[in-house]
CSV table of C-alpha atoms and ligand atoms in Angstrom, one decimal:
chain,number,residue,atom,x,y,z
A,227,MET,CA,95.2,74.0,76.3
A,228,ASN,CA,95.9,71.6,79.2
A,229,ASN,CA,99.3,70.2,79.5
A,230,GLY,CA,98.8,66.9,81.4
A,231,ALA,CA,97.2,67.4,84.7
A,232,TYR,CA,97.6,71.2,84.7
A,233,ASN,CA,94.2,72.9,84.8
A,234,PRO,CA,94.4,76.7,84.2
A,235,TYR,CA,91.0,77.3,85.8
A,236,GLN,CA,92.0,75.7,89.1
A,237,HIS,CA,95.3,77.9,88.9
A,238,ALA,CA,93.2,81.0,88.3
A,239,GLN,CA,90.8,80.1,91.2
A,240,ALA,CA,93.7,79.3,93.6
A,241,GLN,CA,95.2,82.7,92.9
A,242,PHE,CA,91.8,84.4,93.4
A,243,ASP,CA,91.1,82.5,96.7
A,244,GLN,CA,94.4,83.4,98.2
A,245,VAL,CA,93.8,87.1,97.6
A,246,ALA,CA,90.1,87.1,98.5
A,247,GLU,CA,91.3,85.7,101.9
A,248,LEU,CA,94.1,88.4,102.1
A,249,VAL,CA,91.6,91.3,101.5
A,250,LYS,CA,88.9,89.5,103.6
A,251,LEU,CA,86.4,89.7,100.8
A,252,ASP,CA,82.8,88.8,101.8
A,253,GLU,CA,81.5,85.5,100.9
A,254,THR,CA,78.9,86.6,98.4
A,255,THR,CA,81.4,88.7,96.4
A,256,ARG,CA,83.8,85.7,96.5
A,257,GLN,CA,81.2,83.5,95.0
A,258,LEU,CA,80.4,86.0,92.3
A,259,LEU,CA,84.0,86.6,91.3
A,260,ARG,CA,85.6,83.1,91.5
A,261,GLN,CA,83.5,81.8,88.6
A,262,PRO,CA,82.2,83.3,85.3
A,263,MET,CA,78.8,85.1,85.3
A,264,ARG,CA,77.8,83.8,81.9
A,265,GLU,CA,78.9,81.0,79.6
A,266,TYR,CA,77.7,80.1,76.2
A,267,HIS,CA,78.6,76.6,74.9
A,268,PHE,CA,77.3,75.8,71.4
A,269,LEU,CA,77.7,73.8,68.3
A,270,ILE,CA,78.6,75.3,65.0
A,271,PRO,CA,77.8,73.2,61.9
A,272,VAL,CA,80.1,74.1,59.0
A,273,HIS,CA,79.7,73.1,55.4
A,274,MET,CA,83.1,71.8,54.3
A,275,ASP,CA,84.6,72.3,50.9
A,276,ASP,CA,84.2,68.5,50.0
A,277,GLY,CA,80.4,68.8,50.5
A,278,SER,CA,80.3,67.2,53.9
A,279,THR,CA,79.2,69.1,57.1
A,280,LYS,CA,81.4,69.1,60.3
A,281,VAL,CA,80.1,70.1,63.7
A,282,PHE,CA,82.5,72.2,65.9
A,283,ARG,CA,82.2,73.1,69.6
A,284,GLY,CA,82.4,76.8,70.4
A,285,PHE,CA,82.5,78.8,73.6
A,286,ARG,CA,82.1,82.4,74.9
A,287,VAL,CA,82.7,83.0,78.6
A,288,GLN,CA,81.9,86.3,80.3
A,289,HIS,CA,83.6,86.2,83.6
A,290,ASN,CA,82.5,89.6,84.9
A,291,ASP,CA,81.3,92.8,83.2
A,292,ALA,CA,80.6,95.1,86.2
A,293,ARG,CA,83.3,97.6,85.1
A,294,GLY,CA,82.3,97.6,81.4
A,295,PRO,CA,81.7,95.3,78.4
A,296,ALA,CA,83.5,91.9,78.6
A,297,LYS,CA,86.7,91.9,76.5
A,298,GLY,CA,88.8,89.0,75.4
A,299,GLY,CA,90.1,87.0,72.5
A,300,ILE,CA,88.8,84.0,70.6
A,301,ARG,CA,91.1,81.0,70.3
A,302,PHE,CA,91.0,78.3,67.7
A,303,HIS,CA,92.8,75.2,69.0
A,304,PRO,CA,92.3,71.4,68.9
A,305,GLN,CA,93.0,71.1,72.6
A,306,GLU,CA,90.7,74.0,73.7
A,307,THR,CA,88.8,73.3,76.8
A,308,ALA,CA,86.0,75.0,78.6
A,309,ASP,CA,88.3,75.4,81.7
A,310,THR,CA,91.0,77.1,79.7
A,311,VAL,CA,88.4,79.6,78.4
A,312,ARG,CA,87.1,80.2,81.9
A,313,ALA,CA,90.6,80.8,83.3
A,314,LEU,CA,91.5,83.2,80.6
A,315,ALA,CA,88.2,85.1,80.9
A,316,MET,CA,88.9,85.5,84.6
A,317,TRP,CA,92.4,86.8,84.0
A,318,MET,CA,91.0,89.2,81.5
A,319,THR,CA,88.8,90.7,84.3
A,320,TRP,CA,91.8,91.3,86.5
A,321,LYS,CA,93.9,92.5,83.5
A,322,CYS,CA,91.4,95.2,82.4
A,323,ALA,CA,91.0,96.2,86.1
A,324,VAL,CA,94.7,96.5,86.9
A,325,VAL,CA,95.3,99.0,84.0
A,326,ASP,CA,92.0,100.7,84.9
A,327,ILE,CA,90.3,100.5,81.6
A,328,PRO,CA,86.5,100.4,81.7
A,329,LEU,CA,86.1,96.8,80.5
A,330,GLY,CA,85.3,93.4,82.0
A,331,GLY,CA,86.7,89.9,81.3
A,332,GLY,CA,85.7,87.5,78.5
A,333,LYS,CA,87.2,84.8,76.3
A,334,GLY,CA,86.1,82.6,73.6
A,335,GLY,CA,87.2,79.5,71.6
A,336,VAL,CA,86.5,76.9,69.1
A,337,ILE,CA,87.8,73.3,69.3
A,338,CYS,CA,89.4,73.1,65.9
A,339,ASP,CA,92.6,73.0,64.1
A,340,PRO,CA,92.6,75.9,61.6
A,341,ARG,CA,95.8,74.6,60.0
A,342,SER,CA,93.7,71.8,58.5
A,343,LEU,CA,90.8,74.1,57.4
A,344,THR,CA,90.8,76.0,54.1
A,345,ASP,CA,90.2,79.7,54.1
A,346,SER,CA,86.6,79.3,53.1
A,347,GLU,CA,86.0,76.7,55.8
A,348,GLN,CA,87.5,79.1,58.3
A,349,GLU,CA,85.3,81.9,57.1
A,350,ARG,CA,82.1,79.8,57.5
A,351,LEU,CA,83.4,78.8,61.0
A,352,CYS,CA,83.9,82.4,62.0
A,353,ARG,CA,80.5,83.4,60.7
A,354,GLY,CA,78.9,80.4,62.4
A,355,TRP,CA,80.5,81.4,65.8
A,356,VAL,CA,79.1,84.9,65.5
A,357,ARG,CA,75.6,83.5,64.6
A,358,GLN,CA,75.5,81.5,67.8
A,359,VAL,CA,76.3,84.5,70.0
A,360,ALA,CA,75.3,87.5,68.0
A,361,LYS,CA,72.6,88.5,70.6
A,362,ASN,CA,75.1,88.2,73.5
A,363,VAL,CA,78.1,90.1,72.3
A,364,GLY,CA,78.6,93.5,70.8
A,365,PRO,CA,80.2,96.9,71.3
A,366,TRP,CA,78.1,97.6,74.4
A,367,ASN,CA,78.3,94.1,76.1
A,368,ASP,CA,81.1,91.9,74.9
A,369,VAL,CA,84.0,92.7,72.5
A,370,PRO,CA,86.0,89.8,71.1
A,371,ALA,CA,89.6,90.0,69.6
A,372,PRO,CA,92.1,87.6,68.1
A,373,ASP,CA,94.0,85.1,70.2
A,374,VAL,CA,95.8,81.8,69.6
A,375,MET,CA,95.5,80.9,65.9
A,376,THR,CA,93.0,83.7,65.0
A,377,ASN,CA,94.0,86.9,63.3
A,378,SER,CA,92.7,90.1,61.7
A,379,LYS,CA,91.2,88.2,58.7
A,380,HIS,CA,89.0,86.2,61.1
A,381,MET,CA,88.0,89.4,62.9
A,382,LEU,CA,86.8,91.0,59.8
A,383,TRP,CA,84.7,88.0,58.8
A,384,MET,CA,83.2,88.1,62.3
A,385,LEU,CA,82.5,91.8,62.1
A,386,ASP,CA,80.9,91.4,58.7
A,387,GLU,CA,78.6,88.6,60.0
A,388,PHE,CA,77.7,90.6,63.1
A,389,GLU,CA,76.9,93.7,61.0
A,390,THR,CA,74.8,91.6,58.6
A,391,ILE,CA,72.8,90.2,61.5
A,392,HIS,CA,72.3,93.6,63.2
A,393,GLY,CA,72.0,95.7,60.1
A,394,GLY,CA,74.5,98.6,60.4
A,395,ARG,CA,78.1,99.4,60.9
A,396,PHE,CA,79.5,98.5,64.3
A,397,PRO,CA,83.3,98.7,64.1
A,398,GLY,CA,83.5,98.7,67.9
A,399,PHE,CA,82.1,95.1,68.0
A,400,ILE,CA,85.5,93.5,67.6
A,401,THR,CA,89.2,94.5,67.9
A,402,GLY,CA,92.3,93.3,66.1
A,403,LYS,CA,90.9,94.4,62.8
A,404,PRO,CA,93.3,95.2,60.0
A,405,VAL,CA,94.7,98.8,60.0
A,406,GLY,CA,92.7,100.7,57.5
A,407,MET,CA,89.6,98.5,58.3
A,408,GLY,CA,89.1,99.8,61.8
A,409,GLY,CA,92.3,98.5,63.4
A,410,SER,CA,94.6,100.6,65.5
A,411,LEU,CA,98.2,101.5,64.7
A,412,GLY,CA,100.5,100.3,67.4
A,413,ARG,CA,98.5,97.1,68.2
A,414,THR,CA,101.3,94.8,66.8
A,415,GLU,CA,103.9,96.4,69.1
A,416,ALA,CA,101.6,96.9,72.1
A,417,THR,CA,102.0,93.7,74.2
A,418,GLY,CA,105.8,93.5,73.8
A,419,TYR,CA,106.3,97.2,74.3
A,420,GLY,CA,104.0,97.1,77.4
A,421,VAL,CA,106.2,94.4,79.0
A,422,VAL,CA,109.3,96.5,78.5
A,423,TYR,CA,107.5,99.7,79.9
A,424,THR,CA,107.0,97.7,83.1
A,425,ILE,CA,110.6,96.4,83.1
A,426,ARG,CA,111.9,99.9,82.6
A,427,GLU,CA,109.9,101.2,85.6
A,428,ALA,CA,111.0,98.2,87.8
A,429,LEU,CA,114.6,98.9,87.0
A,430,ASN,CA,114.3,102.7,87.5
A,431,ASP,CA,112.6,102.0,90.9
A,432,GLN,CA,115.5,99.6,91.8
A,433,GLY,CA,118.1,102.1,90.7
A,434,ILE,CA,119.4,99.8,88.0
A,435,ASP,CA,120.6,101.2,84.7
A,436,ILE,CA,118.9,99.2,81.9
A,437,LYS,CA,122.1,99.5,79.9
A,438,ASN,CA,123.9,97.2,82.5
A,439,THR,CA,121.3,94.5,82.3
A,440,SER,CA,120.8,91.4,80.2
A,441,ALA,CA,117.7,89.3,79.6
A,442,SER,CA,116.7,85.8,78.3
A,443,MET,CA,113.3,85.0,76.9
A,444,GLN,CA,111.0,82.2,76.0
A,445,GLY,CA,109.3,82.8,72.7
A,446,PHE,CA,110.1,84.7,69.5
A,447,GLY,CA,106.6,85.5,68.4
A,448,ASN,CA,104.6,88.7,68.5
A,449,VAL,CA,105.1,89.5,72.2
A,450,SER,CA,108.8,88.5,72.5
A,451,GLN,CA,110.0,90.0,69.2
A,452,TYR,CA,108.7,93.5,70.1
A,453,ALA,CA,109.7,93.2,73.8
A,454,ALA,CA,113.2,92.3,72.6
A,455,ARG,CA,113.4,95.1,70.1
A,456,LEU,CA,112.4,97.8,72.6
A,457,TYR,CA,114.5,96.4,75.5
A,458,GLN,CA,117.5,96.5,73.2
A,459,GLU,CA,116.7,100.0,72.0
A,460,LEU,CA,116.6,101.1,75.5
A,461,GLY,CA,120.2,99.7,76.0
A,462,GLY,CA,119.6,96.2,77.4
A,463,THR,CA,121.0,93.0,75.9
A,464,VAL,CA,118.9,89.9,75.2
A,465,ILE,CA,121.3,87.0,75.1
A,466,SER,CA,118.9,84.1,74.6
A,467,THR,CA,115.5,83.1,73.3
A,468,CYS,CA,113.7,79.8,73.0
A,469,CYS,CA,111.2,78.8,70.4
A,470,TRP,CA,109.7,76.1,68.4
A,471,ASP,CA,111.5,74.4,65.5
A,472,ASN,CA,108.9,73.1,63.0
A,473,ASN,CA,111.4,70.7,61.3
A,474,ASP,CA,112.2,68.9,64.6
A,475,SER,CA,108.8,69.4,66.2
A,476,LYS,CA,110.5,70.6,69.4
A,477,ALA,CA,111.7,73.7,71.0
A,478,TYR,CA,115.3,74.9,71.3
A,479,ALA,CA,117.1,77.8,73.2
A,480,TYR,CA,119.3,80.0,71.0
A,481,VAL,CA,122.1,81.9,72.7
A,482,ASN,CA,124.4,84.7,71.7
A,483,ARG,CA,126.2,86.2,74.7
A,484,ASN,CA,126.9,89.4,72.8
A,485,GLY,CA,123.2,90.0,72.2
A,486,LEU,CA,120.7,88.8,69.7
A,487,ASP,CA,120.4,90.5,66.4
A,488,ILE,CA,116.7,90.9,66.3
A,489,ASP,CA,116.4,91.8,62.6
A,490,GLN,CA,118.6,88.9,61.6
A,491,LEU,CA,116.8,86.4,63.8
A,492,CYS,CA,113.4,87.7,62.4
A,493,SER,CA,114.7,87.0,58.9
A,494,ILE,CA,114.9,83.2,59.8
A,495,THR,CA,111.7,83.1,61.8
A,496,ASP,CA,108.5,81.8,60.4
A,497,LEU,CA,105.0,83.4,60.6
A,498,TYR,CA,104.3,81.5,63.9
A,499,GLY,CA,107.5,82.5,65.7
A,500,GLY,CA,109.3,79.3,64.9
A,501,ILE,CA,113.1,79.1,64.1
A,502,ASP,CA,114.9,76.4,62.2
A,503,LYS,CA,117.8,75.3,64.3
A,504,THR,CA,120.2,74.7,61.5
A,505,LYS,CA,119.7,78.2,60.2
A,506,ALA,CA,120.3,79.6,63.7
A,507,GLN,CA,123.5,77.5,63.9
A,508,ASP,CA,124.6,78.9,60.5
A,509,LEU,CA,124.3,82.4,61.9
A,510,GLY,CA,126.6,81.5,64.8
A,511,TYR,CA,124.0,80.9,67.6
A,512,GLU,CA,124.7,78.3,70.2
A,513,VAL,CA,121.8,75.9,70.3
A,514,TYR,CA,120.7,74.2,73.6
A,515,PRO,CA,117.7,72.2,74.8
A,516,ALA,CA,114.6,74.3,75.3
A,517,ARG,CA,114.9,74.7,79.1
A,518,ALA,CA,118.2,76.5,78.8
A,519,TRP,CA,116.4,79.8,78.4
A,520,LEU,CA,115.6,79.9,82.1
A,521,GLU,CA,119.0,78.8,83.2
A,522,GLN,CA,120.9,81.8,81.9
A,523,ASP,CA,122.9,84.1,84.1
A,524,VAL,CA,120.9,87.2,83.3
A,525,ASP,CA,119.2,89.9,85.3
A,526,ILE,CA,115.8,89.5,83.7
A,527,LEU,CA,113.7,86.5,82.5
A,528,ILE,CA,110.8,87.1,80.1
A,529,PRO,CA,108.6,84.1,79.6
A,530,ALA,CA,106.6,85.1,76.5
A,531,ALA,CA,105.5,81.8,74.9
A,532,LEU,CA,103.3,79.5,76.9
A,533,GLU,CA,101.6,78.9,80.2
A,534,ASN,CA,102.9,76.4,82.9
A,535,GLN,CA,106.7,76.9,82.2
A,536,ILE,CA,108.0,78.0,85.6
A,537,THR,CA,107.0,75.0,87.7
A,538,LYS,CA,108.1,73.3,90.8
A,539,ASP,CA,110.4,71.2,88.5
A,540,THR,CA,112.0,74.1,86.7
A,541,VAL,CA,112.1,76.9,89.2
A,542,GLY,CA,115.2,75.6,90.9
A,543,LYS,CA,117.2,76.1,87.6
A,544,ILE,CA,116.8,79.9,87.7
A,545,SER,CA,120.1,81.6,88.2
A,546,PRO,CA,120.8,83.5,91.4
A,547,LYS,CA,121.6,86.5,89.3
A,548,VAL,CA,117.9,86.9,88.1
A,549,LYS,CA,116.3,89.9,89.7
A,550,ILE,CA,113.2,90.3,87.6
A,551,ILE,CA,110.7,88.1,85.9
A,552,ALA,CA,108.4,89.9,83.5
A,553,GLU,CA,105.6,87.5,82.5
A,554,GLY,CA,104.8,88.3,78.8
A,555,ALA,CA,102.8,85.0,78.5
A,556,ASN,CA,99.6,84.2,80.4
A,557,GLY,CA,100.0,81.9,83.3
A,558,PRO,CA,103.7,81.0,82.8
A,559,THR,CA,104.2,80.4,86.6
A,560,THR,CA,102.5,77.8,88.6
A,561,PRO,CA,101.4,78.6,92.2
A,562,GLU,CA,104.0,76.2,93.7
A,563,ALA,CA,106.8,77.9,91.7
A,564,ASP,CA,105.4,81.3,92.6
A,565,GLU,CA,106.0,80.4,96.4
A,566,VAL,CA,109.7,79.7,95.6
A,567,LEU,CA,110.0,83.0,93.7
A,568,LYS,CA,108.5,84.8,96.5
A,569,GLN,CA,110.9,83.2,99.0
A,570,ARG,CA,113.9,84.0,96.8
A,571,GLY,CA,112.8,87.6,96.6
A,572,ILE,CA,112.7,87.7,92.8
A,573,PHE,CA,110.7,90.7,91.6
A,574,VAL,CA,107.9,89.3,89.5
A,575,ILE,CA,105.9,91.5,87.2
A,576,PRO,CA,102.7,89.4,86.9
A,577,ASP,CA,101.2,88.4,83.6
A,578,PHE,CA,98.0,90.3,83.9
A,579,LEU,CA,100.0,93.5,84.5
A,580,ALA,CA,103.1,92.9,82.3
A,581,ASN,CA,101.1,91.8,79.2
A,582,ALA,CA,98.2,94.2,79.6
A,583,GLY,CA,99.5,96.4,76.8
A,584,GLY,CA,97.6,94.3,74.3
A,585,VAL,CA,94.2,94.8,75.8
A,586,THR,CA,95.0,98.4,76.5
A,587,CYS,CA,95.7,99.0,72.8
A,588,SER,CA,92.6,97.0,71.9
A,589,TYR,CA,90.6,99.3,74.2
A,590,PHE,CA,92.1,102.3,72.2
A,591,GLU,CA,91.0,100.4,69.0
A,592,GLN,CA,87.5,100.2,70.3
A,593,VAL,CA,87.4,103.9,71.4
A,594,GLN,CA,88.7,104.9,67.9
A,595,SER,CA,86.2,102.6,66.1
A,596,ASN,CA,83.3,103.8,68.1
A,597,ALA,CA,84.3,107.4,67.5
A,598,ASN,CA,85.2,106.6,63.8
A,599,PHE,CA,88.4,108.7,64.3
A,600,TYR,CA,91.8,107.1,64.2
A,601,TRP,CA,95.1,108.2,66.0
A,602,GLU,CA,98.6,108.4,64.8
A,603,LYS,CA,100.9,105.6,66.0
A,604,ASP,CA,103.0,107.8,68.2
A,605,GLU,CA,99.8,109.0,70.0
A,606,VAL,CA,98.7,105.4,70.5
A,607,LEU,CA,102.1,104.3,71.9
A,608,SER,CA,102.5,107.3,74.2
A,609,LYS,CA,99.0,106.7,75.6
A,610,LEU,CA,100.0,103.1,76.1
A,611,ASP,CA,103.2,104.0,78.0
A,612,ILE,CA,101.1,106.3,80.2
A,613,LYS,CA,98.6,103.6,81.0
A,614,MET,CA,101.2,100.9,81.7
A,615,THR,CA,103.5,103.1,83.7
A,616,SER,CA,100.8,104.3,86.0
A,617,ALA,CA,99.4,100.7,86.4
A,618,PHE,CA,102.9,99.5,87.3
A,619,LYS,CA,103.5,102.3,89.8
A,620,ALA,CA,100.1,101.7,91.5
A,621,VAL,CA,100.9,98.0,92.0
A,622,ASN,CA,104.5,98.7,93.0
A,623,ASP,CA,103.5,101.3,95.5
A,624,LEU,CA,101.0,99.1,97.1
A,625,ALA,CA,103.4,96.1,97.2
A,626,LYS,CA,106.0,98.3,99.0
A,627,ARG,CA,103.5,100.0,101.3
A,628,ASN,CA,101.9,96.7,102.5
A,629,ASN,CA,105.0,94.4,102.0
A,630,LEU,CA,103.2,92.4,99.3
A,631,TYR,CA,104.5,90.2,96.5
A,632,MET,CA,103.8,92.0,93.2
A,633,ARG,CA,101.3,89.4,92.0
A,634,ASP,CA,99.4,89.7,95.2
A,635,ALA,CA,99.5,93.5,95.1
A,636,ALA,CA,98.1,93.4,91.5
A,637,TYR,CA,95.4,91.1,92.5
A,638,VAL,CA,94.5,93.2,95.5
A,639,ILE,CA,94.0,96.3,93.2
A,640,SER,CA,92.1,94.3,90.6
A,641,ILE,CA,89.8,92.4,92.9
A,642,ASN,CA,89.1,95.5,95.0
A,643,ARG,CA,88.2,97.5,91.8
A,644,VAL,CA,85.9,94.8,90.5
A,645,ALA,CA,84.4,94.1,94.0
A,646,GLN,CA,83.7,97.8,94.4
A,647,ALA,CA,82.0,97.9,90.9
A,648,VAL,CA,79.6,94.9,91.7
A,649,LYS,CA,78.8,96.6,95.1
A,650,MET,CA,78.2,100.0,93.6
A,651,ARG,CA,75.8,98.4,91.0
A,652,GLY,CA,74.0,96.8,93.9
A,653,TRP,CA,74.7,93.3,92.7
A,654,VAL,CA,75.8,92.2,96.1
B,708,NAD,P1,103.0,83.8,69.0
B,708,NAD,O1,102.3,82.6,68.5
B,708,NAD,O2,103.3,85.0,68.2
B,708,NAD,O3,104.4,83.3,69.5
B,708,NAD,C1,104.6,82.1,70.4
B,708,NAD,C2,106.1,81.8,70.5
B,708,NAD,O4,106.2,80.7,71.4
B,708,NAD,C3,106.7,81.4,69.2
B,708,NAD,O5,108.0,81.9,69.1
B,708,NAD,C4,106.8,79.8,69.3
B,708,NAD,O6,107.9,79.3,68.6
B,708,NAD,C5,107.0,79.7,70.8
B,708,NAD,N1,106.7,78.4,71.3
B,708,NAD,C6,105.7,77.6,70.9
B,708,NAD,N2,105.7,76.4,71.6
B,708,NAD,C7,106.8,76.4,72.3
B,708,NAD,C8,107.4,75.5,73.2
B,708,NAD,N3,106.9,74.3,73.4
B,708,NAD,N4,108.6,75.9,73.8
B,708,NAD,C9,109.1,77.1,73.6
B,708,NAD,N5,108.6,78.0,72.7
B,708,NAD,C10,107.5,77.7,72.1
B,708,NAD,O7,102.3,84.2,70.4
B,708,NAD,P2,102.3,85.6,71.1
B,708,NAD,O8,101.2,86.4,70.6
B,708,NAD,O9,103.7,86.2,71.1
B,708,NAD,O10,101.8,85.2,72.6
B,708,NAD,C11,102.7,84.6,73.5
B,708,NAD,C12,102.1,84.6,74.9
B,708,NAD,O11,101.8,85.9,75.3
B,708,NAD,C13,100.9,83.7,75.0
B,708,NAD,O12,100.8,83.2,76.3
B,708,NAD,C14,99.8,84.7,74.9
B,708,NAD,O13,98.5,84.3,75.4
B,708,NAD,C15,100.3,85.9,75.6
B,708,NAD,N6,99.7,87.2,75.3
B,708,NAD,C16,99.8,87.7,74.0
B,708,NAD,C17,99.3,88.8,73.7
B,708,NAD,C18,99.4,89.5,72.3
B,708,NAD,O14,98.9,90.6,72.2
B,708,NAD,N7,99.9,88.8,71.3
B,708,NAD,C19,98.7,89.6,74.6
B,708,NAD,C20,98.6,89.1,76.0
B,708,NAD,C21,99.2,87.9,76.2
């Protein structure tokens, strides 16, 4: 989704170019990695319930699969663009590489508004998407997953279509399936918990007791709810969150300086992570304009809603008390704002490291599906903790050793791993 002039693909390429220069990457490898290797753009005709036929535009982008099958979600959104899908596919390559899972980067999408489609129309759209790319995706070359406005129901329709076309059972084709139908336990918690595992390690490293810290977040959806839960279980205090109010069609920040009661707040949160401001007021929350979430005097900020939120216009509002920003969302900080954070010495846990818990658990789902053997939730979460902790430590160690900003250190690790894979394969 583009917000005004913001172009996520340019954002992703600018980040790549900067680090390619830093690691003195050769020109051919730069060319290969700064754009997707393969893109599929296609039309999906869908028979609507009223007897008409509508034509939707779909995409699948495989940025790089040198380290393993491409991996990435499928978004259904009216403002979806090819450039958004390209950027997200590229970020997936770095994300899988930084947590060292044997997968590449992909992303898909359809320009549509699923909220205006019936269930049967959505099913035909999902099946139509798979028919267009069935030969180019699959457990061994590209593994899709849910993303913005797609869910486990869509994944199962897609799996069923893929299996019908290829004749067999291939549960490793897609992740985000319902538990009991090939899904993994722990996937719901994975991204939010992963964000907190990295915060826990950052605080340990800085000698700060999590019990003496407070946080403010943007979002109260899947990522932020589970991040808030685990962070509070470990002793921290979330004092504020910001989310959408469907009645007012705008976002607000909700503040309780004694700490959010997550169960209570969940009880007034809709399926999409929206909160009705009057219900929050009734529960005693102070309500402020949306931007107040990043103006709080807290130790930690967790942007976990949207891209393009910490910008040159908003970065100056961040309190001097803030020590850590853990990016739960993809692309919440623009390159200009990043420069300011660097100069201020704020410790940033970059998106493709902080929120990699989701894809790591999706990888676990794929492993379980391919083996047709499913693990207990504790086993999934402890494997997730090990992966996230070791990825955080590798990036943090490199950042310290070479005096690098955390985002740059994470990029250096990812880009070097992918560059090494394309070289070892003899592609360059
Ligand atoms: P979600 O849809 O469950 O929640 C989104 C939250 O953002 C909701 O609380 C919503 O009210 C809020 N929001 C929407 N518009 C807003 C606005 N204008 N201002 C403030 N708040 C607004 O989404 P999610 O799954 O929690 O994902 C959040 C972010 O994390 C996205 O950037 C997503 O790409 C990224 N991410 C998610 C996962 C995952 O596993 N869910 C994995 C990696 C990255």
